[in-house]
Coordinates of C-alpha atoms and ligand atoms in Angstrom, one line a residue:
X200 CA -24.5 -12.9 6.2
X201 CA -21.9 -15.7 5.4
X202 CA -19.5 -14.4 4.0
X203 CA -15.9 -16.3 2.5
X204 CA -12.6 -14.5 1.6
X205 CA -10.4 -16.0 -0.4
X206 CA -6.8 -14.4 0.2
X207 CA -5.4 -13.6 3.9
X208 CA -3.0 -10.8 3.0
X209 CA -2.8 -6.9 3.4
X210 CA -6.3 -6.6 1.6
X211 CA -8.4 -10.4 3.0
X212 CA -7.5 -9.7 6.2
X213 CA -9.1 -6.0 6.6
X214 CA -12.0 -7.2 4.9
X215 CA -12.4 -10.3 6.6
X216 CA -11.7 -8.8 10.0
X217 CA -13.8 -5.5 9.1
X218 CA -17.1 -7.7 8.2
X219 CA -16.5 -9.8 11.1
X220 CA -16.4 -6.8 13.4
X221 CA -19.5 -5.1 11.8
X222 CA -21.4 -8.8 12.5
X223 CA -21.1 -10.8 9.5
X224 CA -19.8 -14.5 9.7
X225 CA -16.6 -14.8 8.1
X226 CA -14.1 -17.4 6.8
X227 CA -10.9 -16.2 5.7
X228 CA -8.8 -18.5 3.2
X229 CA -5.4 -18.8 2.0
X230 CA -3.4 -21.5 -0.1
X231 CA -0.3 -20.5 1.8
X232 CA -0.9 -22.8 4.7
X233 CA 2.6 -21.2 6.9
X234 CA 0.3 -17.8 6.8
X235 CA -3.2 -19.6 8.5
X236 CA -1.0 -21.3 11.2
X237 CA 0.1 -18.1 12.1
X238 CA -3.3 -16.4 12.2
X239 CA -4.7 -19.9 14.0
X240 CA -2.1 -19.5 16.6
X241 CA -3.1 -16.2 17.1
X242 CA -0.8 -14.0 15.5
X243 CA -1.1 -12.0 12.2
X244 CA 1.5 -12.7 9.6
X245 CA 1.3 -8.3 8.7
X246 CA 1.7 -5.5 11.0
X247 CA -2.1 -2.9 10.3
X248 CA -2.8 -0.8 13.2
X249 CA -5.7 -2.0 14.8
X250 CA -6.1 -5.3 13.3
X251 CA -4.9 -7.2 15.4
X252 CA -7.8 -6.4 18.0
X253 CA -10.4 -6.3 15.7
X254 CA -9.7 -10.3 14.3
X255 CA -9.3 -11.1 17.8
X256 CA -12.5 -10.2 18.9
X257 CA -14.0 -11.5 16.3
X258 CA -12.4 -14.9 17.0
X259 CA -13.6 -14.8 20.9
X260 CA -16.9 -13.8 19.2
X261 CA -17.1 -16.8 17.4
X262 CA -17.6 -14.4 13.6
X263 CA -14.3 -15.1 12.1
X264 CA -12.1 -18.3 11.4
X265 CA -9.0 -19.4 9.1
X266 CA -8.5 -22.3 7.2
X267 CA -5.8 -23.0 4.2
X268 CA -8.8 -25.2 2.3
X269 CA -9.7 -22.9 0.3
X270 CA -12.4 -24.8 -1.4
X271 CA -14.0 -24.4 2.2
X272 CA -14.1 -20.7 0.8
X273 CA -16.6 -22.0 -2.1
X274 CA -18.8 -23.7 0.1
X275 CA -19.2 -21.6 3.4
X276 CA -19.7 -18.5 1.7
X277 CA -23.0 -17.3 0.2
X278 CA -21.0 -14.5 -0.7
X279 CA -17.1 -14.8 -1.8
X280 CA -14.7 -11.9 -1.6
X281 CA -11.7 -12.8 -4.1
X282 CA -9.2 -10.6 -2.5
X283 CA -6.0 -12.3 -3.6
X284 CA -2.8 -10.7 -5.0
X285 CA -2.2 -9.4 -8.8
X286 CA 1.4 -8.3 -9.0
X287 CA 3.2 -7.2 -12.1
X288 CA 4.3 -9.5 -15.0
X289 CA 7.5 -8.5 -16.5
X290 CA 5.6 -7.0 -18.9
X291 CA 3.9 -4.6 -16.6
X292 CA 0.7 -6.7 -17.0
X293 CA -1.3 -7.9 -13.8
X294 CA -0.6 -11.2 -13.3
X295 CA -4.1 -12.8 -12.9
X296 CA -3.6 -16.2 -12.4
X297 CA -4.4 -16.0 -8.5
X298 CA -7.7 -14.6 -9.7
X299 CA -8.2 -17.7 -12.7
X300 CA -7.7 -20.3 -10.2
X301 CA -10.2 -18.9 -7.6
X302 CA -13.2 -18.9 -10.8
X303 CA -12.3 -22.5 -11.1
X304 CA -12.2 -23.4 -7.8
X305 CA -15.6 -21.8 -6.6
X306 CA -17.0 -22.9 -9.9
X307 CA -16.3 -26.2 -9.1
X308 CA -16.8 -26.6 -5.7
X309 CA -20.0 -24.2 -5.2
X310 CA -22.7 -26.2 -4.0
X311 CA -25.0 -23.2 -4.3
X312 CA -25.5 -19.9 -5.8
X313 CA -23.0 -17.2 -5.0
X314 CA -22.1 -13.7 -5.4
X315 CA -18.6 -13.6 -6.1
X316 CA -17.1 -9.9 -5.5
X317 CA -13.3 -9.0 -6.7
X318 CA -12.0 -6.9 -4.8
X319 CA -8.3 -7.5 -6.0
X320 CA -7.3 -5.0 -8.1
X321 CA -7.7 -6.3 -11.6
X322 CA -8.0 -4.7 -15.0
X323 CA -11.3 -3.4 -16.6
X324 CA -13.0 -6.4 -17.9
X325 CA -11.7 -8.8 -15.2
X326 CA -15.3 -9.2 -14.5
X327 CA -16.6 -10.3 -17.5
X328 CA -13.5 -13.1 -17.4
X329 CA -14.6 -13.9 -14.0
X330 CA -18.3 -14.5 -15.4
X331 CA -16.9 -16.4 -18.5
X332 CA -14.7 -18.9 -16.0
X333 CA -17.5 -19.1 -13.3
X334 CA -20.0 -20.6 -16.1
X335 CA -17.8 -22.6 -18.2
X336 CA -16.1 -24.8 -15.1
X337 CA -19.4 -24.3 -13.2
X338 CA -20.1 -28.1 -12.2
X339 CA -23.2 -28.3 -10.3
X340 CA -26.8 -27.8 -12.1
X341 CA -28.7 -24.6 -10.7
X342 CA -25.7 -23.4 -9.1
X343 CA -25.9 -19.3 -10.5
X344 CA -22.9 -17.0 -10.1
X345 CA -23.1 -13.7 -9.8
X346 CA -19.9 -11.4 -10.3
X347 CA -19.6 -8.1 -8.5
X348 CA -16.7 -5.5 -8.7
X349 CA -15.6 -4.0 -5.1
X350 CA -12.2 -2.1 -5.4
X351 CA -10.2 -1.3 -1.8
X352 CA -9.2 2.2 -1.7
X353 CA -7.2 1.0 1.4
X354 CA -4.1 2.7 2.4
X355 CA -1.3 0.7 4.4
X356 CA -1.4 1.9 8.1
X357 CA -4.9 3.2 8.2
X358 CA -6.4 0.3 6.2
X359 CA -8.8 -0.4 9.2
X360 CA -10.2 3.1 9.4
X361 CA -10.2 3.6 5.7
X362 CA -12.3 0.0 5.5
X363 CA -14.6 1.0 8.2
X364 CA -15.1 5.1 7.2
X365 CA -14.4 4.9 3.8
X366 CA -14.9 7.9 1.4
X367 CA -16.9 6.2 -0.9
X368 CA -18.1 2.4 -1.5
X369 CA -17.9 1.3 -5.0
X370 CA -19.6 -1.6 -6.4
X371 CA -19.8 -2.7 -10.2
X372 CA -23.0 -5.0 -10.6
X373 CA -25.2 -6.2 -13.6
X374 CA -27.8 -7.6 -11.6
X375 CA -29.8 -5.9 -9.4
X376 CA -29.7 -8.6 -6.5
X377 CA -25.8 -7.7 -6.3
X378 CA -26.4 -4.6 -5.9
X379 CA -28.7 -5.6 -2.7
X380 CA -26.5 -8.2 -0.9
X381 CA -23.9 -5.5 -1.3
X382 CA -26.0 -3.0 0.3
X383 CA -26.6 -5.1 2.9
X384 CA -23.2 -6.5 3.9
X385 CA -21.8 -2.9 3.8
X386 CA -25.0 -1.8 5.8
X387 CA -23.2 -1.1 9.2
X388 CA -20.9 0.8 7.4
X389 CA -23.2 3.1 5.0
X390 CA -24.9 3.7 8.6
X391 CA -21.9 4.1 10.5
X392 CA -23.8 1.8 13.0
X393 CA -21.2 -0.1 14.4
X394 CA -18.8 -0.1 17.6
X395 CA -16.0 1.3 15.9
X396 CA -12.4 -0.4 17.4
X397 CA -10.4 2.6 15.3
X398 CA -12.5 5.4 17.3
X399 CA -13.5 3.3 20.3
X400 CA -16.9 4.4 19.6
X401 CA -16.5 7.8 19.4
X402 CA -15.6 8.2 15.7
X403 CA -15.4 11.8 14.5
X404 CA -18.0 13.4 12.7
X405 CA -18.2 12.7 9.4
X406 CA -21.2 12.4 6.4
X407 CA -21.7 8.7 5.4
X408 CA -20.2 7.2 2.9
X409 CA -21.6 7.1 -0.5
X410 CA -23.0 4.0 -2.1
X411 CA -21.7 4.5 -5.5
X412 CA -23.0 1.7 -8.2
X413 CA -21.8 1.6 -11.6
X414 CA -20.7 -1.3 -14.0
X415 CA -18.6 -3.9 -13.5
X416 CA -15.8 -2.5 -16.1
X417 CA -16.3 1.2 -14.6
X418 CA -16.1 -0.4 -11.3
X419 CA -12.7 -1.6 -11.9
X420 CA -11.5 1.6 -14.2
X421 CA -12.7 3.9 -11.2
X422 CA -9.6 2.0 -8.9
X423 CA -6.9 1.9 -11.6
X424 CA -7.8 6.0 -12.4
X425 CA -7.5 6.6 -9.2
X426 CA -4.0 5.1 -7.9
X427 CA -3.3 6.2 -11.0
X428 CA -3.8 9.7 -10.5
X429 CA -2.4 9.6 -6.8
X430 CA 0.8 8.9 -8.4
X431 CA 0.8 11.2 -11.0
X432 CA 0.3 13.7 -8.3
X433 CA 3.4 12.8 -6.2
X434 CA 5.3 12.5 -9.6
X435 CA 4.0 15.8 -10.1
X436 CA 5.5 17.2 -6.9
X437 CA 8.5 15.8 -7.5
X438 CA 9.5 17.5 -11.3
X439 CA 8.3 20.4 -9.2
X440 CA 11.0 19.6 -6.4
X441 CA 13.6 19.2 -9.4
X442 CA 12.8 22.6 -10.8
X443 CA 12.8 24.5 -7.6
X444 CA 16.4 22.9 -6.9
X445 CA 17.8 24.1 -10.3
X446 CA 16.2 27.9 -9.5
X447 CA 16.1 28.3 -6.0
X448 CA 12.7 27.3 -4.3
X449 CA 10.9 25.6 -1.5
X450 CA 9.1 23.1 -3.4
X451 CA 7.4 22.6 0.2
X452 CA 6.1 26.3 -0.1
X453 CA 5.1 25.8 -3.5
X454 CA 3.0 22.5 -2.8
X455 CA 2.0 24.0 0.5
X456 CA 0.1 27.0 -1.4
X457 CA -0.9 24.8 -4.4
X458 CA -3.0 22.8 -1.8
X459 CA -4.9 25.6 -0.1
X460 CA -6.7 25.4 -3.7
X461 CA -9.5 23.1 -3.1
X462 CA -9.5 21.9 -6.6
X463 CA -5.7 20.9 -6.4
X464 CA -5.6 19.9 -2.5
X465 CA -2.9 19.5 -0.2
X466 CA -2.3 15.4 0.3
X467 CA 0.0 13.6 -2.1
X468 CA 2.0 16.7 -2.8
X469 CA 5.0 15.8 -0.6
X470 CA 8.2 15.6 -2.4
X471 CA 10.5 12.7 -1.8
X472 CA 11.6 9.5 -2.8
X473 CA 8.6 9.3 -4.9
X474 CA 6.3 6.1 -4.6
X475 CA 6.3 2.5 -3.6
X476 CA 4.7 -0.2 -2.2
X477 CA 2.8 -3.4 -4.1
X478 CA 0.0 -0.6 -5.0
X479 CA 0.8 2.6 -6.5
X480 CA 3.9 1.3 -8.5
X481 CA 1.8 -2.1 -10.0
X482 CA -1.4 -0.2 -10.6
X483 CA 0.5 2.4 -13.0
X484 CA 2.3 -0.3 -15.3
X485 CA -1.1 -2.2 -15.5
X486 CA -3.0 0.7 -16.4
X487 CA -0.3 2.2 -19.0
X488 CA -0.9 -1.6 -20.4
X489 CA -4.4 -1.6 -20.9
X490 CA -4.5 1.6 -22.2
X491 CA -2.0 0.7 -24.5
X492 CA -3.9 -2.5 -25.2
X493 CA -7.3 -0.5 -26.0
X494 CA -4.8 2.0 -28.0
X495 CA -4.3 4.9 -25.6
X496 CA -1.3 6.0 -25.5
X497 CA -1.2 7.3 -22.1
X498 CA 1.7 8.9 -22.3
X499 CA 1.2 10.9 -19.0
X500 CA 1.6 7.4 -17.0
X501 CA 4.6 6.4 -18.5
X502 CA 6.4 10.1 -18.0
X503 CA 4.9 9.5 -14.2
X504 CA 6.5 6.0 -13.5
X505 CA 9.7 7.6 -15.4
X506 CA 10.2 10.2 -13.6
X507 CA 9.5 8.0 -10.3
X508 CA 12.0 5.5 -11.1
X509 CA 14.7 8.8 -11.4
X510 CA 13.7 9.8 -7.6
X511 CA 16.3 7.1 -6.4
X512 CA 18.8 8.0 -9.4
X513 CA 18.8 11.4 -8.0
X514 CA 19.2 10.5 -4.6
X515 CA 22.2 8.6 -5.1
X516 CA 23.9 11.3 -7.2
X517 CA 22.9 13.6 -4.4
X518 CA 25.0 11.2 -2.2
X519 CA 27.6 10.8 -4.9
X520 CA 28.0 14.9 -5.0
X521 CA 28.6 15.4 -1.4
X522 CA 30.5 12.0 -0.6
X523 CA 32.2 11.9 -3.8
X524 CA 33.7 8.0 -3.6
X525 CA 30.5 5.9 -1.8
X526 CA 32.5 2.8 -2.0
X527 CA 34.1 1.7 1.7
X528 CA 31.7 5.0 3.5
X529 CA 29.5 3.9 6.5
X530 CA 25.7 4.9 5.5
X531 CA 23.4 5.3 8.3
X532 CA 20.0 4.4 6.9
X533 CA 16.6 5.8 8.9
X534 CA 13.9 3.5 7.1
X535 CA 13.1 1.1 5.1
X536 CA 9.3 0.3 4.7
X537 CA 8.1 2.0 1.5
X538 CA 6.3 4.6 3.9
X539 CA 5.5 5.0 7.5
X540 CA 3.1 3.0 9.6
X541 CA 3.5 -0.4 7.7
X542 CA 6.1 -3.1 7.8
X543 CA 5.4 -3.5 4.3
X544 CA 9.3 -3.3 2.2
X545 CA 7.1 -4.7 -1.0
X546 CA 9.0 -2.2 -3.9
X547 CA 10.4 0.2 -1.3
X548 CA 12.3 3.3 -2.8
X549 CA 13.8 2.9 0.7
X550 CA 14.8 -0.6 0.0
X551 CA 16.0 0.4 -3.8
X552 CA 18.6 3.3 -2.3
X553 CA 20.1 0.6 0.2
X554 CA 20.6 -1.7 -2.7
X555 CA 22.0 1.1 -4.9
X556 CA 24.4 1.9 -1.7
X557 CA 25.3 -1.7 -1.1
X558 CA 26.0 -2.3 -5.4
X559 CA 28.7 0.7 -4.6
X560 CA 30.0 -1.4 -1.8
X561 CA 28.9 1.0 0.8
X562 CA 28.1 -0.6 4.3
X563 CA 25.0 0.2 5.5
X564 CA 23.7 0.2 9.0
X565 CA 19.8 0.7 8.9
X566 CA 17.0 1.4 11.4
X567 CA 13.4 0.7 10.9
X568 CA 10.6 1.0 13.5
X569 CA 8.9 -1.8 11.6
X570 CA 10.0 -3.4 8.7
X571 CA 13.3 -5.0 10.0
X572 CA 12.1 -8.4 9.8
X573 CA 10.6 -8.5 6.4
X574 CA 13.9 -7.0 4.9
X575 CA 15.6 -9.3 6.9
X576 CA 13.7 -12.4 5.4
X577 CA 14.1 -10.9 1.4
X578 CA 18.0 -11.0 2.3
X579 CA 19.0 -7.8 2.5
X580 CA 22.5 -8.3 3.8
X581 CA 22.8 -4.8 5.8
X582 CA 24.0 -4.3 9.5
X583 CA 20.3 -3.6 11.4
X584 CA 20.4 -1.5 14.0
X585 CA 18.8 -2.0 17.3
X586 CA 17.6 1.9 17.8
X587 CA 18.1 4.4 15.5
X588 CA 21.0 6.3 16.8
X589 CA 22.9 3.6 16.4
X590 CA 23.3 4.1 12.4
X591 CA 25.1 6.8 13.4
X592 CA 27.8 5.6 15.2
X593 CA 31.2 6.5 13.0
X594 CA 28.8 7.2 10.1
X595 CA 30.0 9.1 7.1
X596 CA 26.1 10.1 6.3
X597 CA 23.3 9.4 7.7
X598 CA 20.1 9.0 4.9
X599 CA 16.2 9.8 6.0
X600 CA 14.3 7.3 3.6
X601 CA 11.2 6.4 5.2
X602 CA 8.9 9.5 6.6
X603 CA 8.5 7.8 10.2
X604 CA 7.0 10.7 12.2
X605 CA 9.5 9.4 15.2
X606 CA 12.7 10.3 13.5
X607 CA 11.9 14.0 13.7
X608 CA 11.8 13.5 17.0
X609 CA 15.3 12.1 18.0
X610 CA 18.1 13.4 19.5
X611 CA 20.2 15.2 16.4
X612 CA 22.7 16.9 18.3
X613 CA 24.1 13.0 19.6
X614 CA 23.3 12.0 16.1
X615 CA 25.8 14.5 15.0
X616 CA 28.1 13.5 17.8
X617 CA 28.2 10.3 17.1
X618 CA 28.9 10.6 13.3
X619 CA 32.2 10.8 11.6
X620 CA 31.0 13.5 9.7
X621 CA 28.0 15.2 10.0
X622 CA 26.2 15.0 6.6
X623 CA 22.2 14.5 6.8
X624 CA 20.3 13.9 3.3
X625 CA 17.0 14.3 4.2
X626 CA 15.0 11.3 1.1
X627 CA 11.4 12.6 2.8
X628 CA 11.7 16.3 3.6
X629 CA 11.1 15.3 7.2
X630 CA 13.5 17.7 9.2
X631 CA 13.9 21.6 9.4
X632 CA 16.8 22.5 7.0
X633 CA 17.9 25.9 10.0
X634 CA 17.2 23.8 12.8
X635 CA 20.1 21.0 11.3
X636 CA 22.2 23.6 10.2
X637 CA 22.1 25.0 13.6
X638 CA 23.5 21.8 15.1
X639 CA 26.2 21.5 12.6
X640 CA 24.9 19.5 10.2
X641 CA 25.7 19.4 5.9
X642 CA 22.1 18.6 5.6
X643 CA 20.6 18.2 2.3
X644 CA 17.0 17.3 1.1
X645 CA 14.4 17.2 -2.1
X646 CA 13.4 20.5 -3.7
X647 CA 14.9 22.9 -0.7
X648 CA 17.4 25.2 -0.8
X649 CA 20.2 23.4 0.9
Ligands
UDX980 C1 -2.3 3.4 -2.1 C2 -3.5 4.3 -2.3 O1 -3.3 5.5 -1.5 C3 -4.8 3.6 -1.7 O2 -5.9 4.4 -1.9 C4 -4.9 2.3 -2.5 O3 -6.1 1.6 -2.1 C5 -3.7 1.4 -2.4 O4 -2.5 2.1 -2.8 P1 -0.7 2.6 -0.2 O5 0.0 1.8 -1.3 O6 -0.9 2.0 1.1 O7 -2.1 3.1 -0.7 O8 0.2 3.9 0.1 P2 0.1 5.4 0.0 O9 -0.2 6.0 1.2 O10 -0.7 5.8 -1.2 O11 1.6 5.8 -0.4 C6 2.2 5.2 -1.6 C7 3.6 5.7 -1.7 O12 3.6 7.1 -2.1 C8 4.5 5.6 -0.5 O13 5.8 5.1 -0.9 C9 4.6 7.0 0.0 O14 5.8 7.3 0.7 C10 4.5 7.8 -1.3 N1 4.0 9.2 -1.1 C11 2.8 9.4 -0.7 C12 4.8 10.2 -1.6 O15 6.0 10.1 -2.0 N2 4.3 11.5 -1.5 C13 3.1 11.7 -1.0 O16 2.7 12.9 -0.9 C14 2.3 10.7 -0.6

């Protein structure tokens, strides 16, 4: 099937490259014309593991191209995927005017009928906006839309494999032909028929993935419920690391055997510097927002994203306690994407405990294995480090802020050597509190006992 993207970010360019791979032909759009030079001069402007092979075979293939006219979207496609961005307003609303100028602009330029799939994370009743705009700046008699919900549950850093063995597919339809051309573009994929570049063909064995159809509105509640309750669940885990530093636990042992109950399960119970990136945080202020706007009180949200936004609070005062004046120390810094496996610093607690450090007039000398460049280019004026024991060289603390698997795995005695004193705070739990202690280290982390 032809099939258009509009958006080449984090989620257009999984999608596009995914449908490509699985045989579809695909044009990928984006308004931001520095971003499509890069992908036509064969580079992607975001690091996703995996990608990068998949949109290149699809190019030698012939399946997949990139163009910054995005009207092309609204006229190659006989099926559009709007997959642009819809950060937070100020007032924790989802800013949807990405998604208002794409209605207009298929409306208007369709030649032909289309099915036009969000798959941008949007409020509930999105959709029937979308439908509203579609018909009122629809120009050409005869030309039908058709609006389709789609949410990603992609995670950064195993978006590929989460797009092509997916838990579930969702789709929100009101017409029974969307709910066919869905069925069919995610064919491959509800088969697991496909040469899978993730597995290289030998993908583990799993059940296929449900179809699951529903409504438009429950389509798009069913993505906002569940980031939503993904980050309740960390928040959770950390008022649980609080308490089990004021009495004397292992919140990891506490999580650990909270998980081995089914019903609770183990993933998202890992204490830290609580969430970030441009999904978790967004999704919760839009959803507290619309509840409040249908009047819910959703209390439980708001006490979530409070008690996130005190993860970095804590942090510093965990800093403060042990260093006592921050101003003029040398901070090591071990990450700063908002978690491993991305480049993505797009609300990064680790980002938001640099900035705390540099307000203090700190100096900070940070590592990343990734995300260098992108805090680079949003100005943060740090002292980047070339391999990551170099932040600490004559450090007065070095800070674990991002749970890269890799810094588990460096040399900690030299670390210690190196540093002018030898205190480790540990932001992601990632280290053995005995096995620092044993090298020397004042090592202090979330919800163990130091
Ligand atoms: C999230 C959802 O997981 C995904 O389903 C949705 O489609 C998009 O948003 P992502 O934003 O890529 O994916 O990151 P995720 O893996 O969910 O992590 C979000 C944040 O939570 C990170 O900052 C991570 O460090 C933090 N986190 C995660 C914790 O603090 N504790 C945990 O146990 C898990």
């Amino acid at each position: 099937m032809r099939i258009s993207v509009i958006g080449s970010g984090y989620v257009g360019l999984v999608t596009g490259g995914c449908l490509a791979a699985i045989g579809h032909q695909v044009v990928c759009t984006d308004s931001d014309e520095s971003k499509i030079r890069t992908l036509n001069e064969g580079k992607l402007p975001i690091y996703e593991l995996h990608l990068d092979a998949i949109i290149e075979k699809a190019r030698r293939d012939g399946r997949i191209v990139f163009s910054s006219e995005v009207a092309r979207a609204a006229h190659d496609g006989d099926a559009i995927f709007i997959c642009v961005g819809t950060p937070p307003l100020e007032t924790g609303d989802a800013d949807l005017s990405a998604i208002d100028r794409c209605a207009r602009l298929i409306a208007s330029e369709a030649k032909s009928s289309k099915l036009v799939i969000e798959k941008s994370t949007v409020p509930v009743q999105t959709g029937q906006q979308l439908k509203r705009q579609l018909e009122v700046y629809g120009r050409t008699p005869g030309v039908k839309f058709t609006v389709a919900s789609n949410p990603e549950f992609l995670r950064e850093g195993t978006a590929v494999g989460d797009f092509l063995h997916p838990d579930r597919i969702v789709v929100g339809v009101d017409d029974a032909g969307a709910e066919k051309q869905l069925r069919e573009i995610y064919a491959p994929i509800l088969d697991q028929q496909f040469t899978c570049p993730v597995h290289d063909g030998k993908c583990p064995p799993a059940p296929k993935p449900p179809f699951v159809v529903t409504t438009i509105n429950s389509a798009e509640l069913i993505k906002h419920a569940s980031n939503s309750f993904l980050a309740v669940k960390i928040s959770y885990a950390n008022a649980i690391a609080e308490l089990c530093e004021r009495i004397g636990a292992n919140v990891q042992e506490v999580t650990r055997a909270m998980g081995m109950d089914p019903r609770i399960g183990s993933a998202f119970l890992n204490a830290g510097l609580g969430f970030g990136g441009f999904c978790l945080p967004k999704d919760i202020q839009a959803f507290i927002r619309l509840a409040e706007k249908a009047g819910v009180d959703f209390s439980m949200l708001k006490e979530a994203e409070r008690l996130n936004k005190s993860r970095i609070d804590n942090f510093v005062e965990k800093m403060r306690r042990s260093l006592w004046v921050l101003k003029g120390k040398r901070i090591g810094a071990l990450g700063l994407a908002f978690k491993a496996h991305t480049d993505d610093v797009r609300f990064s607690p680790a980002i938001d405990v640099v900035k705390r450090l540099l307000a203090e007039g700190a100096h900070v000398c940070a590592y990343d294995p990734e995300a260098m460049d992108r805090a680079r280019f949003d100005g943060i004026a740090i002292e980047y480090a070339k391999e990551p024991a170099a932040v600490a060289k004559g450090a007065d603390a070095v800070v674990i802020l991002t749970e890269w698997p890799q810094f588990k795995q460096l040399d900690w005695k030299a670390m210690h050597d190196a540093m002018a004193r030898p205190l480790l705070l540990d932001g992601r739990n990632l280290l053995d509190p005995a096995a620092m202690k044993a090298i020397g280290f004042e090592y202090h982390s979330i919800g163990r006992p130091d």
